Amino acid sequence: MKRTLLSLLLCLSMVLTMLPTAAFAADGKTYALPPGTSGLCEHHPEHDETCGYTPRTEDTAGTPCGHMCEICKSEDSGKDPAGSAGASVDTTPKALTGSVRPAATQYTYTLHYDANGGSGAPPSQSVTSSEFHVWVPISEIIPTRDGYTFKGWANSRTGKPIYGGNGGHTSCLVVHGQGMSTTIYAIWERKQPVKTVITTPPTLRLPAYAGNEYTDAALMGGEAKAEGTGVVVPGSFRFKNYEGGRVYPGENRMEILFTPDDTEAYTTAECIVTVTGIKRTVTSVPYDAIITDKPIGTAFADLGLPAGVKVETNTGASYSPIPVIWDSSAYNPNIYGEQVITGTLNIAASGFTDSLETEPADNVKAIARITLIDDRVFTPTLEPPTYSKQLYGADLCFLVFSDDYLSGGTATANGETVSGTFKLDKDQKIYGHSLTASTLLQAGPLQLKVIFTPDNLKRYTKAECTVDVNVIPRTFMEVSTGYLLNKKIGTTFEELNLSDSFSFYAVGDENDPDGTGSNYGMNVVTSWDSSTYDPNSFDEQTIYGEVDRARLEPYFTIPEDADLRAVIKVRLQPDPVDTEITQAPVFRWRNGDFTLPDNTIFTWRKLQVETYNAEVGSLAGGVVKIKGTDTVAPGTFSFKEGTPLYLRSPGEHDVTVVFTPDDPRLHKPTETIIKINVIKNTIKDADEPKSITDKPYGTPFAELGLPKKVIVNGVDGHWDWIDVAWDEASYDAHSLEWQTITGTLVFDEYNENTFQQPDPAVTAAIWVKLVGPASAPTIITDTLPDGTVDTAYSLRLFANGTEPITWTIAEGALPEGLALNETTGKITGTPTTKGTAVFTLKAKNGEGSDTKKLSITIAKAPSAEHTITVTSDGNGTGTASPSTAVAGTEITLTATPANGYYFKEWQVVSSTELVITNDKFTMPEGNVKVKAIFEKGTSPAPTELTVTFDGNGGTPSVGSMTTTNQKLSSLPDASRSGSYSFDGWYTEKSGGRKITTATVFSANATVYAHWTYTSGGYNPPVTDYTLRFETGGDSRIAEVQGAYNTYIDLTKYVPTRRGHTFIGWYSDRNLTEKVSGVYLTGDMTVYAGWRVIVIPQTGDSSQLDLWSIALCASLAGCLALVAWQRRRASRETAEK
């Protein structure tokens, strides 16, 4: 009551002061009022009941009054704030009537919307006004929410919808206060699903057999609609209960449940589908009961008939077991043969009465077939078979007699046909021999014994019969010549061991329809004619033999005029004798006029006994004799096939040389190992690249374009490209004078094995002259080197100044044989006369000229080198060191006697003034030839040699032995733990020659034990295995063969391929497993690996291509082309 009185007093005061109610609010907050309210209204019971007013909410902000009080003193009193259409009478923001604003301050009021669990709420709305409250129209945007209906907007999340919707306010009052905003919330009502009615129940495929079960997929058709409408509800039918589709005999009421796709919009529905379950009818008993193991006299009860059987029905379904009542009336326990009895199906006693009709058709019976054991034995009566193969005279029995050729024939017993097989009697004799012997058939009739073996030997015995055949004779055609090729020259006639076999052609069987004849042989030669045989002739010889005609006629038809002489042709084979190398050859190599000592070659140079460009290799001085004699065997030496074409690493290499006799029919080839010293080529100098004269003053070192490689020349004239590291410190970017940039040669892996530096080392150099302001030339060459007669001379003149510069001889002349190139300033040529030439040089360009007086002194050529040739009488070898020298050089001679000989003396062949003392002499002017003389016998002071024995995994019984006659009187044994057998001593760890007491040692040597692995009692077969080389390159390496477990050192086999470097052998084709050697445990293959050689780019090659076509016309041309291409490209690069 007190609050009511207070409110009346406040209303009276505000009316009197004409101020808005908000100015007198007790809590200072703003309020939302219905639109069209003018002034203040007083609460009283009728109004409060209508508006939902309570004493606690009258001051609540944002709760507008929906009705006007009748006592309100306003011209709008009693009016509904909304029209009949639900629209606001006045939709513009309004201030309370009678309010007075002292100043026009603008306020922003905002109405927010909250979808309250839905989506698509309208955006917030803002209104600017100077009033203390505004009316904001409700947005026409309607939010959504699945399964719910929008009812309108409320002041709280669970409040009553009073804005928008169906009949709600169209505006909301937002009043002045904290936040200057109001939020209204969407109110939702959950939708109720529509009841579904099944208008057409689904159907099931009939008939429905008892015991079957329908699945949901068996339901066909059916339709459901929304109740009271014609709207079809999408969804699916299924059986409501577990096993709801099972069929029982009689009527089956099956409950069906319909489930709509949209369960929120529609309800489920149910219906009943009725089907009648019928029983299956038994139509047959698919399997008969078979009884064959009961003896005669077995009682019916003891037959062991099955109590139940499997049956099939009219639907194809099977049921088992169905009891059977067997009928014994048809059974006789005392008769043979098959008896058939029947049984009646007792379905009523089975467990399938719900599924099967209990009374099957009369013709559906169970069947039992009974055959009692018959122990009687019968002997069959035979109708003989026929022999389908035609037989011919001289057929071999074991080839033509076979059971496969028997056809037809029958056997009967007890009125029945007896099954079994006909076979030839293997024990019968043909001409006293068995059918499986190598007996020849004679022409004429022949009777064969045949045995019939029944399949059932308990009931039937074997029986015999005979088959008649006719053997047709073959017809003799002509003699077949035999050949004897494995006899050695000198074989006597008796030692030929000619057999009595007579070879000839005959025809007359189905395999030779064209009558060409087949070869036959019979031992019917009685004697051979020796009168035409020469045991010492290599020519083919014909020997005839006498044939016993009577021994052929039982098998063949022989024409009267047939020549029945046996013929054999003999070609005696050579029987070459063993040879031995008594003096090993030496390898000599030279490149043009440049020579190396004996048995010496540079790395990566062709190891050959032939000429390759200017390189010449030869094997000289070797002596081979018939083993055990002093007779020399003529022939030639060569490197063994498979020897590496190039020796790549420096050091001493063992190389096998092979002796090939001139007449291999008389002498056998042999081989030995020589040691070749492989050395690096020494660099003589490096070619000077083309000068750099086109770079401007101040060019940085890195931009000079210096070549990455230079040409180096070996002492023998061989050249190659080598990387160079240029010294930046030798370059001055601010000098206009000629300057030399030096560089250090950088060796790669290939160069490291090919070249070596002399002392001092050779360096690279290139001339550089930077381009500056135009200036006259100034000759900076102060002196010229002297030359030598007949020795090439080359020097370049240099002058500072602007290029190009022209060079001339202003006064005097160059030495004879030399010339000046006016463009390059090079003096080149070969001097022909000694003496000093003085001349004045002139250098000229567009800015001026300069002269300088210089001289060149040409000296006499140094003494020429002469050659020392050492030969022998064939009983040893001799060498000279050095093999070439200038006059005055001391030469040392070395003589090595052959086995059984000793060195006697040196014999001077040419240069008569030569005197040899203690195996030495001083080289005279001119070539020298000396000859080593040996004598047979023992040297008065023999040299003692030591042979060391290497166990090679085992232990020798003696570590070493000495000899003074170059042979060992005996050889020690060796042992090794494990399963190994000792094979002997060899010159190499793997391979090599076997050492015997006849082996000749010319120096101290080490020999090696060889072993064979014998673990587990297994002895590898004595078989030669083959190692094949797949090079993939230009060269081919011959296959290598060896016994089981032989070790092959692959480093000795080096292939070649143009443009590539060989990098080693691999055990697999994918080149993943690198190997340096293999043990032969079977046939094997190794694969070559290659690396591409990158050749520096050169200039134009069009003319070179034309020369390539011409030069490739021959092999020699191709080889020349390779060298010329490389030299041309290199020289062009060097001059650019």
mmCIF file of N, CA and C in Angstrom, residues 387 444-448 467-471:
data_model
loop_
_atom_site.group_PDB
_atom_site.id
_atom_site.type_symbol
_atom_site.label_atom_id
_atom_site.label_comp_id
_atom_site.label_asym_id
_atom_site.label_seq_id
_atom_site.Cartn_x
_atom_site.Cartn_y
_atom_site.Cartn_z
ATOM 1 N N TYR A 387 49.207 -108.173 -83.327
ATOM 2 C CA TYR A 387 50.399 -107.338 -83.107
ATOM 3 C C TYR A 387 50.411 -106.271 -84.197
ATOM 4 N N GLY A 444 61.058 -113.559 -92.039
ATOM 5 C CA GLY A 444 60.272 -114.779 -92.021
ATOM 6 C C GLY A 444 59.221 -114.764 -90.936
ATOM 7 N N PRO A 445 58.381 -115.860 -90.820
ATOM 8 C CA PRO A 445 57.307 -115.905 -89.816
ATOM 9 C C PRO A 445 57.892 -116.066 -88.405
ATOM 10 N N LEU A 446 57.103 -115.530 -87.443
ATOM 11 C CA LEU A 446 57.535 -115.569 -86.042
ATOM 12 C C LEU A 446 56.295 -115.666 -85.171
ATOM 13 N N GLN A 447 56.377 -116.468 -84.113
ATOM 14 C CA GLN A 447 55.240 -116.655 -83.210
ATOM 15 C C GLN A 447 55.607 -116.110 -81.821
ATOM 16 N N LEU A 448 54.708 -115.240 -81.303
ATOM 17 C CA LEU A 448 54.950 -114.604 -80.014
ATOM 18 C C LEU A 448 53.991 -115.151 -78.984
ATOM 19 N N VAL A 467 50.574 -115.237 -80.828
ATOM 20 C CA VAL A 467 50.260 -114.276 -81.880
ATOM 21 C C VAL A 467 51.260 -114.488 -83.005
ATOM 22 N N ASP A 468 50.775 -114.652 -84.232
ATOM 23 C CA ASP A 468 51.635 -114.865 -85.396
ATOM 24 C C ASP A 468 51.994 -113.523 -86.040
ATOM 25 N N VAL A 469 53.306 -113.312 -86.325
ATOM 26 C CA VAL A 469 53.763 -112.111 -87.016
ATOM 27 C C VAL A 469 54.673 -112.514 -88.151
ATOM 28 N N ASN A 470 54.859 -111.609 -89.136
ATOM 29 C CA ASN A 470 55.718 -111.862 -90.287
ATOM 30 C C ASN A 470 56.783 -110.776 -90.357
ATOM 31 N N VAL A 471 58.072 -111.166 -90.357
ATOM 32 C CA VAL A 471 59.194 -110.232 -90.412
ATOM 33 C C VAL A 471 59.605 -110.059 -91.873
#
